[in-house]
CSV table of C-alpha atoms in Angstrom, one decimal:
chain,number,residue,atom,x,y,z
A,1,MET,CA,-3.4,2.0,-24.0
A,2,ASP,CA,-0.1,1.3,-22.1
A,3,GLU,CA,-1.6,1.9,-18.5
A,4,ALA,CA,1.6,1.3,-17.0
A,5,LEU,CA,3.3,4.2,-18.9
A,6,ILE,CA,-0.1,6.5,-17.6
A,7,ARG,CA,0.7,5.5,-14.5
A,8,SER,CA,4.3,6.2,-13.9
A,9,LEU,CA,4.0,9.5,-16.0
A,10,THR,CA,0.9,10.9,-14.2
A,11,PRO,CA,3.2,12.0,-10.8
A,12,GLY,CA,5.2,14.1,-12.8
A,13,VAL,CA,3.1,15.6,-15.1
A,14,LEU,CA,1.3,16.8,-11.4
A,15,THR,CA,4.3,17.7,-10.4
A,16,VAL,CA,5.0,20.1,-13.4
A,17,LEU,CA,1.3,21.9,-12.7
A,18,VAL,CA,2.2,22.4,-9.1
A,19,ARG,CA,5.6,24.0,-9.8
A,20,ARG,CA,3.7,26.2,-12.4
A,21,GLY,CA,1.5,27.6,-9.4
A,22,ALA,CA,-1.7,25.7,-10.0
A,23,ASP,CA,-3.3,24.7,-7.0
A,24,PHE,CA,-3.0,20.3,-5.8
A,25,ALA,CA,-6.7,20.1,-5.9
A,26,ALA,CA,-6.8,22.2,-9.5
A,27,ALA,CA,-3.9,20.7,-11.0
A,28,GLU,CA,-4.9,16.9,-9.6
A,29,ASP,CA,-8.7,17.6,-11.5
A,30,ALA,CA,-6.7,19.0,-14.8
A,31,VAL,CA,-4.4,16.2,-14.9
A,32,GLN,CA,-7.1,13.4,-14.5
A,33,ASP,CA,-8.9,15.5,-17.5
A,34,ALA,CA,-5.9,14.9,-19.6
A,35,LEU,CA,-5.5,11.0,-18.9
A,36,VAL,CA,-9.4,11.3,-20.3
A,37,GLU,CA,-8.0,12.5,-23.2
A,38,ALA,CA,-5.4,10.3,-23.4
A,39,VAL,CA,-7.6,7.6,-23.2
A,40,ARG,CA,-9.6,9.0,-26.6
A,41,GLY,CA,-6.8,9.5,-28.3
A,42,TRP,CA,-3.7,8.1,-28.2
A,43,PRO,CA,-5.3,4.4,-29.2
A,44,ASP,CA,-5.5,6.2,-32.9
A,45,ASP,CA,-2.6,8.8,-32.3
A,46,PRO,CA,-0.1,8.4,-30.2
A,47,PRO,CA,2.1,11.2,-29.1
A,48,ARG,CA,6.3,11.3,-29.3
A,49,ASP,CA,6.6,13.0,-26.2
A,50,PRO,CA,4.0,11.7,-24.0
A,51,LYS,CA,4.6,13.5,-20.9
A,52,GLY,CA,4.9,16.8,-22.8
A,53,TRP,CA,1.4,15.9,-24.2
A,54,LEU,CA,0.2,15.0,-20.8
A,55,VAL,CA,1.6,18.6,-20.0
A,56,THR,CA,0.2,20.6,-22.2
A,57,VAL,CA,-3.2,19.6,-22.0
A,58,ALA,CA,-3.8,19.2,-18.2
A,59,TRP,CA,-2.1,23.0,-18.0
A,60,ARG,CA,-4.8,23.9,-20.7
A,61,ARG,CA,-7.7,22.7,-18.7
A,62,PHE,CA,-6.6,24.3,-15.5
A,63,LEU,CA,-6.3,27.5,-17.2
A,64,ASP,CA,-9.6,27.1,-18.9
A,65,ALA,CA,-10.8,26.2,-14.5
A,66,THR,CA,-8.6,29.4,-13.6
A,67,ARG,CA,-10.6,31.5,-16.2
A,68,ALA,CA,-13.8,30.8,-15.1
A,69,ASP,CA,-12.9,31.1,-11.3
A,70,THR,CA,-10.1,33.7,-11.0
A,71,ALA,CA,-10.1,37.5,-11.5
A,72,ARG,CA,-9.7,38.9,-14.7
A,73,ARG,CA,-5.4,39.9,-14.0
A,74,ARG,CA,-4.9,36.6,-12.5
A,75,ARG,CA,-6.8,34.9,-15.4
A,76,GLU,CA,-4.2,37.0,-17.5
A,77,ASP,CA,-0.6,36.7,-15.3
A,78,ARG,CA,-1.3,32.5,-15.7
A,79,ALA,CA,-2.0,32.5,-19.3
A,80,GLU,CA,1.5,34.8,-19.8
A,81,GLU,CA,3.0,32.1,-17.9
A,82,GLU,CA,2.1,29.3,-20.6
A,83,PRO,CA,5.5,27.2,-21.8
A,84,ALA,CA,5.9,27.2,-25.6
A,85,PRO,CA,5.4,23.4,-26.5
A,86,GLY,CA,8.5,21.2,-26.3
A,87,PRO,CA,9.6,18.2,-24.3
A,88,ALA,CA,9.1,18.0,-20.7
A,89,PRO,CA,11.5,17.9,-18.3
A,90,GLY,CA,12.8,14.5,-16.8
A,91,VAL,CA,13.1,15.5,-12.9
A,92,ASP,CA,11.3,12.9,-10.9
A,93,ASP,CA,9.3,14.7,-8.5
A,94,THR,CA,7.2,11.9,-7.3
A,95,LEU,CA,8.6,11.6,-3.7
A,96,GLN,CA,8.8,15.1,-3.0
A,97,LEU,CA,4.9,14.8,-4.2
A,98,TYR,CA,4.8,12.2,-1.7
A,99,PHE,CA,5.9,15.1,0.9
A,100,LEU,CA,3.0,17.4,-0.3
A,101,CYS,CA,0.4,14.8,0.3
A,102,ALA,CA,2.0,14.6,3.9
A,103,HIS,CA,0.9,18.0,4.5
A,104,PRO,CA,1.0,18.4,8.6
A,105,SER,CA,-2.5,19.2,8.3
A,106,LEU,CA,-3.8,16.6,7.2
A,107,THR,CA,-4.4,13.4,9.2
A,108,PRO,CA,-2.3,10.3,8.2
A,109,SER,CA,-5.6,8.5,6.7
A,110,SER,CA,-6.3,11.5,4.8
A,111,ALA,CA,-2.7,12.2,3.5
A,112,VAL,CA,-2.4,8.2,2.2
A,113,ALA,CA,-5.8,8.6,0.4
A,114,LEU,CA,-4.9,11.7,-1.2
A,115,THR,CA,-1.6,10.3,-2.1
A,116,LEU,CA,-3.0,6.7,-3.5
A,117,ARG,CA,-5.5,8.5,-5.5
A,118,ALA,CA,-3.2,11.4,-7.5
A,119,VAL,CA,0.0,9.8,-7.3
A,120,GLY,CA,-0.4,6.1,-7.1
A,121,GLY,CA,-3.3,6.6,-9.7
A,122,LEU,CA,-5.5,4.0,-8.1
A,123,THR,CA,-9.5,4.5,-7.8
A,124,THR,CA,-11.6,6.3,-5.4
A,125,ARG,CA,-13.7,2.8,-5.4
A,126,GLN,CA,-10.0,0.7,-4.9
A,127,ILE,CA,-8.9,3.2,-1.9
A,128,ALA,CA,-12.5,2.7,-0.1
A,129,ARG,CA,-12.4,-1.4,-0.4
A,130,ALA,CA,-8.2,-0.9,1.2
A,131,TYR,CA,-10.0,1.0,4.0
A,132,LEU,CA,-13.0,-1.0,4.3
A,133,VAL,CA,-15.3,1.9,4.0
A,134,PRO,CA,-17.9,3.2,1.5
A,135,GLU,CA,-16.9,4.7,-1.5
A,136,ALA,CA,-19.0,8.1,-0.9
A,137,THR,CA,-17.2,8.4,2.4
A,138,MET,CA,-13.6,8.0,0.8
A,139,ALA,CA,-14.8,10.5,-2.0
A,140,GLN,CA,-15.8,12.6,0.8
A,141,ARG,CA,-12.1,12.0,2.7
A,142,ILE,CA,-10.2,13.0,-0.7
A,143,SER,CA,-11.8,16.0,-1.4
A,144,ARG,CA,-11.6,17.4,1.7
A,145,ALA,CA,-7.7,16.2,1.5
A,146,LYS,CA,-7.5,18.1,-1.5
A,147,ARG,CA,-9.0,21.3,-0.2
A,148,THR,CA,-6.7,21.2,2.8
A,149,VAL,CA,-3.4,21.4,0.6
A,150,SER,CA,-4.5,23.6,-1.7
A,151,GLY,CA,-2.0,26.2,-2.5
A,152,VAL,CA,0.7,24.7,-0.4
A,153,ARG,CA,4.4,24.6,-2.3
A,154,PHE,CA,7.0,22.4,-2.1
A,155,ASP,CA,8.7,24.4,0.2
A,156,ARG,CA,6.3,23.0,3.4
A,157,PRO,CA,7.8,19.2,3.1
A,158,GLY,CA,5.7,16.8,5.4
A,159,ASP,CA,6.2,15.2,8.3
A,160,VAL,CA,8.9,11.8,7.5
A,161,ALA,CA,6.9,9.3,9.5
A,162,THR,CA,3.9,10.4,7.7
A,163,VAL,CA,5.7,9.6,4.6
A,164,LEU,CA,6.7,6.5,5.6
A,165,ARG,CA,3.1,5.1,6.4
A,166,VAL,CA,2.0,6.2,2.8
A,167,LEU,CA,4.5,4.3,1.0
A,168,TYR,CA,4.1,1.1,3.9
A,169,LEU,CA,0.1,1.1,2.9
A,170,VAL,CA,0.9,1.7,-0.8
A,171,PHE,CA,3.7,-1.4,-0.9
A,172,ASN,CA,0.8,-3.1,0.7
A,173,GLU,CA,-1.7,-2.7,-2.0
A,174,GLY,CA,0.8,-3.3,-4.5
A,175,TYR,CA,1.8,-6.2,-2.8
A,176,SER,CA,-2.0,-7.7,-2.5
A,177,GLY,CA,-4.1,-5.8,-4.6
A,178,ASP,CA,-5.6,-5.4,-8.0
A,179,VAL,CA,-3.0,-2.6,-9.0
A,180,ASP,CA,0.8,-3.2,-8.9
A,181,LEU,CA,2.6,-0.5,-7.0
A,182,ALA,CA,5.0,-2.0,-5.0
A,183,ALA,CA,8.0,-2.0,-7.2
A,184,GLU,CA,7.5,1.5,-7.1
A,185,ALA,CA,7.0,2.3,-3.1
A,186,ILE,CA,10.2,0.2,-3.1
A,187,ARG,CA,11.9,2.6,-5.3
A,188,LEU,CA,10.9,5.7,-3.6
A,189,THR,CA,12.0,3.9,-0.1
A,190,ARG,CA,15.3,3.5,-1.7
A,191,GLN,CA,15.4,7.7,-2.5
A,192,LEU,CA,14.1,8.4,0.9
A,193,ALA,CA,16.3,6.1,2.8
A,194,ALA,CA,19.5,7.7,0.3
A,195,SER,CA,18.2,11.5,2.0
A,196,VAL,CA,17.3,10.9,5.3
A,197,ASP,CA,19.5,9.5,7.8
A,198,HIS,CA,16.5,7.6,10.0
A,199,PRO,CA,16.4,4.2,10.8
A,200,GLU,CA,12.7,3.5,10.4
A,201,VAL,CA,13.6,4.4,6.8
A,202,ALA,CA,15.9,1.7,6.5
A,203,GLY,CA,13.5,-0.6,9.0
A,204,LEU,CA,11.0,0.7,5.7
A,205,LEU,CA,12.5,-0.5,3.2
A,206,ALA,CA,14.4,-3.6,5.0
A,207,LEU,CA,10.5,-4.9,5.2
A,208,MET,CA,9.2,-4.6,1.4
A,209,LEU,CA,12.5,-6.1,0.4
A,210,LEU,CA,11.7,-9.2,2.9
A,211,HIS,CA,8.1,-9.1,1.6
A,212,HIS,CA,8.5,-8.5,-2.2
A,213,ALA,CA,11.2,-11.6,-2.1
A,214,ARG,CA,8.2,-13.8,-1.7
A,215,ARG,CA,6.2,-12.5,-4.0
A,216,ALA,CA,6.5,-14.8,-7.0
A,217,ALA,CA,5.5,-17.8,-4.4
A,218,ARG,CA,2.7,-16.4,-2.8
A,219,THR,CA,0.3,-17.4,-5.9
A,220,ALA,CA,-0.4,-20.6,-8.0
A,221,PRO,CA,-0.3,-20.7,-11.6
A,222,ASP,CA,-4.3,-20.7,-11.7
A,223,GLY,CA,-4.1,-17.1,-9.2
A,224,SER,CA,-5.0,-19.2,-6.0
A,225,LEU,CA,-3.2,-17.9,-3.0
A,226,VAL,CA,-0.5,-19.5,-1.3
A,227,PRO,CA,0.1,-19.6,2.3
A,228,LEU,CA,3.4,-18.9,3.7
A,229,ALA,CA,3.8,-22.4,4.8
A,230,GLU,CA,3.3,-23.9,1.9
A,231,GLN,CA,5.5,-21.8,-0.6
A,232,ASP,CA,8.0,-22.9,-2.6
A,233,ARG,CA,11.4,-21.6,-0.7
A,234,GLY,CA,13.6,-22.2,-3.5
A,235,ARG,CA,11.1,-19.2,-5.6
A,236,TRP,CA,11.6,-16.7,-3.1
A,237,ASP,CA,14.4,-14.2,-4.0
A,238,THR,CA,17.8,-14.9,-2.2
A,239,ALA,CA,19.2,-11.5,-3.3
A,240,SER,CA,16.5,-9.4,-1.9
A,241,ILE,CA,16.3,-10.9,0.9
A,242,ALA,CA,20.2,-10.7,1.6
A,243,GLU,CA,19.7,-7.2,1.4
A,244,GLY,CA,16.9,-6.6,3.0
A,245,VAL,CA,18.6,-8.5,6.0
A,246,ARG,CA,22.0,-6.5,5.5
A,247,ILE,CA,19.5,-3.3,5.8
A,248,LEU,CA,17.8,-4.6,9.0
A,249,GLN,CA,21.1,-5.3,10.9
A,250,ALA,CA,22.6,-2.1,10.4
A,251,ALA,CA,19.3,0.0,10.9
A,252,LEU,CA,18.7,-2.5,14.5
A,253,ALA,CA,22.7,-1.2,14.8
A,254,ARG,CA,21.9,1.8,16.0
A,255,ASP,CA,19.5,1.0,18.9
A,256,ARG,CA,16.4,3.1,18.0
A,257,LEU,CA,13.7,0.3,17.4
A,258,GLY,CA,10.7,1.6,15.5
A,259,GLU,CA,7.6,-0.7,14.3
A,260,PHE,CA,9.1,-1.3,10.8
A,261,GLN,CA,12.2,-2.8,12.5
A,262,ALA,CA,10.5,-5.1,14.4
A,263,GLN,CA,7.8,-5.9,11.5
A,264,ALA,CA,11.2,-6.5,9.3
A,265,ALA,CA,12.8,-8.5,11.8
A,266,ILE,CA,9.8,-10.8,12.0
A,267,ALA,CA,9.6,-11.4,8.3
A,268,ALA,CA,13.8,-11.8,8.6
A,269,LEU,CA,12.5,-14.6,10.8
A,270,HIS,CA,10.6,-16.5,8.6
A,271,ALA,CA,13.1,-15.8,5.5
A,272,ASP,CA,15.9,-16.9,7.1
A,273,ALA,CA,13.7,-20.5,8.4
A,274,PRO,CA,14.4,-23.0,5.1
A,275,THR,CA,11.6,-25.2,5.8
A,276,ALA,CA,8.5,-23.5,7.2
A,277,GLY,CA,8.6,-26.6,10.1
A,278,GLU,CA,12.2,-25.0,11.3
A,279,THR,CA,10.7,-21.3,11.7
A,280,ASP,CA,11.9,-19.8,15.0
A,281,TRP,CA,8.1,-19.2,16.0
A,282,VAL,CA,9.3,-18.7,19.7
A,283,GLN,CA,11.9,-15.3,18.8
A,284,ILE,CA,8.6,-14.1,16.6
A,285,VAL,CA,6.3,-14.0,19.7
A,286,GLU,CA,9.0,-11.8,21.0
A,287,TRP,CA,9.2,-9.8,18.1
A,288,TYR,CA,5.4,-9.4,18.4
A,289,ASP,CA,5.6,-8.6,21.9
A,290,GLU,CA,8.2,-5.6,21.3
A,291,LEU,CA,5.7,-4.9,18.1
A,292,ALA,CA,2.8,-4.6,20.0
A,293,ARG,CA,4.5,-2.5,22.9
A,294,LEU,CA,5.3,-0.2,20.0
A,295,THR,CA,1.7,0.3,18.2
A,296,ASP,CA,-0.3,-1.2,20.9
A,297,SER,CA,-2.0,-2.1,17.6
A,298,PRO,CA,-4.9,-5.0,17.7
A,299,VAL,CA,-3.6,-5.9,14.5
A,300,VAL,CA,-0.5,-7.0,15.5
A,301,ARG,CA,-2.2,-8.7,18.9
A,302,LEU,CA,-4.2,-10.7,16.5
A,303,ASN,CA,-1.5,-11.7,13.9
A,304,ARG,CA,1.0,-12.7,17.8
A,305,ALA,CA,-2.3,-15.0,18.4
A,306,VAL,CA,-1.6,-16.7,15.6
A,307,ALA,CA,2.5,-16.6,16.3
A,308,VAL,CA,1.7,-18.3,19.6
A,309,SER,CA,-0.3,-20.9,18.4
A,310,GLU,CA,2.7,-22.2,16.6
A,311,ALA,CA,5.2,-21.6,19.9
A,312,ASP,CA,2.7,-22.9,22.2
A,313,GLY,CA,0.1,-24.9,21.0
A,314,PRO,CA,-3.1,-24.2,19.6
A,315,ARG,CA,-5.0,-23.7,22.7
A,316,ALA,CA,-2.1,-21.1,23.4
A,317,GLY,CA,-3.1,-19.4,20.3
A,318,LEU,CA,-6.8,-19.7,21.0
A,319,ALA,CA,-6.5,-18.0,24.4
A,320,GLU,CA,-4.6,-15.0,23.1
A,321,LEU,CA,-7.5,-15.1,20.7
A,322,ALA,CA,-10.6,-14.9,23.5
A,323,ALA,CA,-9.0,-11.5,24.3
A,324,LEU,CA,-9.5,-9.9,21.1
A,325,ASP,CA,-12.3,-8.1,19.5
A,326,ASP,CA,-14.0,-10.5,17.1
A,327,THR,CA,-14.7,-7.6,14.8
A,328,LEU,CA,-11.4,-7.4,13.6
A,329,PRO,CA,-10.2,-8.0,10.1
A,330,ARG,CA,-9.2,-11.5,9.2
A,331,HIS,CA,-10.4,-12.5,13.3
A,332,THR,CA,-12.5,-15.4,11.7
A,333,ALA,CA,-10.2,-16.4,9.3
A,334,VAL,CA,-7.1,-16.9,12.0
A,335,ALA,CA,-10.0,-18.8,14.6
A,336,ALA,CA,-10.6,-21.0,11.6
A,337,TYR,CA,-6.9,-22.0,11.3
A,338,LEU,CA,-6.4,-22.2,15.4
A,339,HIS,CA,-9.1,-24.3,15.7
A,340,GLU,CA,-8.5,-27.1,12.6
A,341,ARG,CA,-4.9,-26.7,14.3
A,342,ASP,CA,-6.9,-27.6,17.3
A,343,GLY,CA,-8.5,-30.7,15.9
A,344,ASP,CA,-11.9,-28.9,15.7
A,345,LEU,CA,-12.7,-29.9,11.8
A,346,ASP,CA,-16.8,-29.2,12.0
A,347,THR,CA,-16.1,-25.6,14.2
A,348,ALA,CA,-12.9,-24.8,11.6
A,349,ALA,CA,-15.3,-25.2,8.3
A,350,ARG,CA,-18.0,-23.4,9.9
A,351,LEU,CA,-16.0,-20.5,10.8
A,352,TYR,CA,-13.5,-20.7,7.2
A,353,ALA,CA,-16.9,-20.1,5.2
A,354,GLU,CA,-18.4,-17.3,7.7
A,355,ALA,CA,-14.9,-15.5,6.9
A,356,ALA,CA,-15.2,-16.0,3.5
A,357,HIS,CA,-18.2,-13.9,3.1
A,358,LYS,CA,-15.9,-11.3,5.0
A,359,ALA,CA,-12.7,-11.2,2.6
A,360,PRO,CA,-11.8,-7.9,2.0
A,361,ASP,CA,-11.1,-9.4,-2.0
A,362,LEU,CA,-11.8,-12.6,-4.6
A,363,ALA,CA,-8.5,-13.9,-3.7
A,364,GLU,CA,-8.4,-14.2,-0.5
A,365,ARG,CA,-12.0,-15.0,-0.6
A,366,ASP,CA,-11.7,-18.1,-3.1
A,367,HIS,CA,-8.8,-19.6,-0.6
A,368,LEU,CA,-10.7,-19.4,2.4
A,369,VAL,CA,-13.7,-21.3,0.4
A,370,ARG,CA,-11.4,-24.0,-0.6
A,371,GLN,CA,-10.5,-24.6,3.2
A,372,ALA,CA,-14.3,-24.8,4.1
A,373,ALA,CA,-14.7,-27.3,0.9
A,374,ARG,CA,-11.3,-29.0,2.4
A,375,LEU,CA,-12.4,-29.7,5.5
A,376,ASN,CA,-16.0,-30.8,5.1
A,377,SER,CA,-14.7,-33.3,2.5
A,378,ARG,CA,-12.9,-34.5,5.0
A,379,HIS,CA,-15.6,-34.7,7.5
A,380,ARG,CA,-18.0,-36.6,4.6
A,381,GLN,CA,-15.3,-39.0,4.2
A,382,GLY,CA,-14.7,-39.6,7.7
A,383,ARG,CA,-18.8,-40.9,8.3
């Protein structure tokens, strides 16, 4: 089974069903049924036109469900609309589907969850892990979102700001999760930038390019995480960095600053430094000040505490950290890092071990375990 092919075809198949008149929730269920049939049958008998096969099977599944749930006249009308088998249209409606999922009646978190499930192809468990909520809670959220957009047609676009938020979180899931969606998020953001005159769209595209440029250096050959300061900068994609900086400069010149532009400016300063030691942390702190003003996000303030520690010393960073809620994700890991920089290795080792138990994924957990082991080993050798 070519899982990448399945994932790439799913949005287009879902779009075809919605265009034919299926409501979103029923269409999504029908597509999932078709995917199950593909998993069962394709390894032994792969179709010549995979998308056309999925459209045909999904539409039949939808009709079966419709016949069970609607009046006789409506059943007959829809059945007559079934087209003859043949190649499916090659139109890419994925971005339009993002706008459907970003319907104004949905909360941003529900819109993101629905998009990750229906368009991104993530499982409910993967989405729940990204949101740090129980799987049952996320399943209910997605079900409510599907009911909300049932019957919504493509002529009712969602909010651009919500679509940007969805694309940003899809990119982050692809960048750090176990399903690769980052390249797809960049492709769709390029489409959006070409069709919408909005500086934050450009800011998001620049941010994605600057982060994606470092991807090859983020992991060692054994799959372990490599912190930014230890990455081989020769492995960074200089073409993507140059493009990201160019797009960012054009967006900033419009003097309509938004959070994605501010984040991209921070990423650009990291990318501009020839070595970790030459990073302009003073400017980064200033950009975090702007970002905190724009978002009032505690996570931003957590990252700012790290930047302050680099610019003004670990004691200053710890003072910033003390003002934040210690239940924040990665708060314990940041505390461990700052205590290590301050020379308190016993406390740092304990906090690294504690942070490992709270890590959101296996790679991060293993990294934190190694940090704790490194400090404990150094402590034993110093005795």
